[in-house]
């Protein structure tokens, strides 16, 4: 169950017009959706102070677009010095591929042909 704080825009006008601040791992108008959770551990790789997540969504092929361009969203994550596993939540952002960028190296960490919401994915980054 999620914990959220909801504040009405104007409590004299409507009880349905409000904004909610959700805890990590939940999203939606009333924090009713569980986000995708990704746990990444590091093995035999020097752990940087920060990294970039590149989430790629492949769009379906249709008649209007002969060569659809994939959507990409990039997110930044700081890593504490005592961490060897990081957790990242994706707020209802559908994706098929996730690359993690550590300095100038890219690691394919998640590959899913069909996007699955509300799951926990555990993966590892290791030296190849």
PDB file of N, CA and C in Angstrom, residues 5 15 18 26 40-41 43 46 49-50 58 66 71-73 76-77 79 97 103-104 110 112 115 122-123:
ATOM      1  N   UNK A   5       0.481  12.086   0.207  1.00  0.00           N
ATOM      2  CA  UNK A   5      -0.036  13.300   0.810  1.00  0.00           C
ATOM      3  C   UNK A   5      -0.770  14.054  -0.281  1.00  0.00           C
ATOM      4  N   UNK A  15     -13.887  18.640  -3.971  1.00  0.00           N
ATOM      5  CA  UNK A  15     -13.106  17.653  -3.232  1.00  0.00           C
ATOM      6  C   UNK A  15     -12.382  16.699  -4.167  1.00  0.00           C
ATOM      7  N   UNK A  18      -7.343  17.897  -6.730  1.00  0.00           N
ATOM      8  CA  UNK A  18      -6.243  17.907  -5.779  1.00  0.00           C
ATOM      9  C   UNK A  18      -4.984  17.376  -6.449  1.00  0.00           C
ATOM     10  N   UNK A  26       5.619   4.664  -6.233  1.00  0.00           N
ATOM     11  CA  UNK A  26       4.202   4.752  -6.562  1.00  0.00           C
ATOM     12  C   UNK A  26       3.948   6.002  -7.395  1.00  0.00           C
ATOM     13  N   UNK A  40      20.009  -2.698  -9.188  1.00  0.00           N
ATOM     14  CA  UNK A  40      21.230  -2.973  -9.948  1.00  0.00           C
ATOM     15  C   UNK A  40      22.375  -3.138  -8.958  1.00  0.00           C
ATOM     16  N   UNK A  41      23.033  -4.284  -9.036  1.00  0.00           N
ATOM     17  CA  UNK A  41      24.216  -4.507  -8.203  1.00  0.00           C
ATOM     18  C   UNK A  41      25.450  -4.500  -9.100  1.00  0.00           C
ATOM     19  N   UNK A  43      29.394  -5.857  -9.835  1.00  0.00           N
ATOM     20  CA  UNK A  43      30.305  -6.970  -9.575  1.00  0.00           C
ATOM     21  C   UNK A  43      31.588  -6.750 -10.361  1.00  0.00           C
ATOM     22  N   UNK A  46      34.384  -0.839 -10.873  1.00  0.00           N
ATOM     23  CA  UNK A  46      34.524   0.289  -9.954  1.00  0.00           C
ATOM     24  C   UNK A  46      33.229   1.100  -9.997  1.00  0.00           C
ATOM     25  N   UNK A  49      30.512   7.765  -8.680  1.00  0.00           N
ATOM     26  CA  UNK A  49      29.694   8.581  -7.789  1.00  0.00           C
ATOM     27  C   UNK A  49      28.303   8.810  -8.349  1.00  0.00           C
ATOM     28  N   UNK A  50      28.159   8.662  -9.666  1.00  0.00           N
ATOM     29  CA  UNK A  50      26.859   8.852 -10.308  1.00  0.00           C
ATOM     30  C   UNK A  50      26.825   8.051 -11.602  1.00  0.00           C
ATOM     31  N   UNK A  58      10.682   1.370 -27.926  1.00  0.00           N
ATOM     32  CA  UNK A  58      10.562   1.143 -29.364  1.00  0.00           C
ATOM     33  C   UNK A  58       9.097   1.298 -29.730  1.00  0.00           C
ATOM     34  N   UNK A  66       7.098   5.029 -41.692  1.00  0.00           N
ATOM     35  CA  UNK A  66       7.846   3.909 -42.253  1.00  0.00           C
ATOM     36  C   UNK A  66       9.083   3.582 -41.432  1.00  0.00           C
ATOM     37  N   UNK A  71      11.764   6.381 -28.677  1.00  0.00           N
ATOM     38  CA  UNK A  71      11.793   7.422 -27.647  1.00  0.00           C
ATOM     39  C   UNK A  71      12.890   7.093 -26.649  1.00  0.00           C
ATOM     40  N   UNK A  72      13.609   8.132 -26.212  1.00  0.00           N
ATOM     41  CA  UNK A  72      14.655   7.934 -25.215  1.00  0.00           C
ATOM     42  C   UNK A  72      14.483   8.946 -24.096  1.00  0.00           C
ATOM     43  N   UNK A  73      14.590   8.461 -22.874  1.00  0.00           N
ATOM     44  CA  UNK A  73      14.595   9.333 -21.700  1.00  0.00           C
ATOM     45  C   UNK A  73      15.847   8.995 -20.907  1.00  0.00           C
ATOM     46  N   UNK A  76      19.392  10.756 -14.249  1.00  0.00           N
ATOM     47  CA  UNK A  76      20.636  10.833 -13.487  1.00  0.00           C
ATOM     48  C   UNK A  76      20.415  10.229 -12.104  1.00  0.00           C
ATOM     49  N   UNK A  77      21.406   9.492 -11.609  1.00  0.00           N
ATOM     50  CA  UNK A  77      21.300   8.894 -10.267  1.00  0.00           C
ATOM     51  C   UNK A  77      22.645   9.019  -9.565  1.00  0.00           C
ATOM     52  N   UNK A  79      25.193   7.960  -6.467  1.00  0.00           N
ATOM     53  CA  UNK A  79      25.450   6.730  -5.727  1.00  0.00           C
ATOM     54  C   UNK A  79      26.236   7.089  -4.472  1.00  0.00           C
ATOM     55  N   UNK A  97      14.302  -1.140 -23.417  1.00  0.00           N
ATOM     56  CA  UNK A  97      15.738  -1.283 -23.169  1.00  0.00           C
ATOM     57  C   UNK A  97      16.171  -0.258 -22.129  1.00  0.00           C
ATOM     58  N   UNK A 103      30.543   6.530 -16.754  1.00  0.00           N
ATOM     59  CA  UNK A 103      31.551   7.329 -17.446  1.00  0.00           C
ATOM     60  C   UNK A 103      31.389   7.137 -18.952  1.00  0.00           C
ATOM     61  N   UNK A 104      32.371   6.512 -19.635  1.00  0.00           N
ATOM     62  CA  UNK A 104      32.259   6.362 -21.092  1.00  0.00           C
ATOM     63  C   UNK A 104      31.860   4.946 -21.509  1.00  0.00           C
ATOM     64  N   UNK A 110      18.680  -3.976 -18.955  1.00  0.00           N
ATOM     65  CA  UNK A 110      17.328  -4.536 -19.047  1.00  0.00           C
ATOM     66  C   UNK A 110      16.931  -4.607 -20.508  1.00  0.00           C
ATOM     67  N   UNK A 112      13.405  -6.010 -22.450  1.00  0.00           N
ATOM     68  CA  UNK A 112      12.093  -6.656 -22.404  1.00  0.00           C
ATOM     69  C   UNK A 112      11.364  -6.353 -23.706  1.00  0.00           C
ATOM     70  N   UNK A 115       6.661  -4.415 -22.607  1.00  0.00           N
ATOM     71  CA  UNK A 115       6.759  -3.675 -21.347  1.00  0.00           C
ATOM     72  C   UNK A 115       5.835  -4.290 -20.303  1.00  0.00           C
ATOM     73  N   UNK A 122      15.757  -7.367 -11.060  1.00  0.00           N
ATOM     74  CA  UNK A 122      17.069  -7.392 -10.418  1.00  0.00           C
ATOM     75  C   UNK A 122      18.101  -7.754 -11.471  1.00  0.00           C
ATOM     76  N   UNK A 123      19.142  -6.941 -11.556  1.00  0.00           N
ATOM     77  CA  UNK A 123      20.167  -7.161 -12.567  1.00  0.00           C
ATOM     78  C   UNK A 123      21.528  -6.808 -11.983  1.00  0.00           C
TER      79      UNK A 123
END
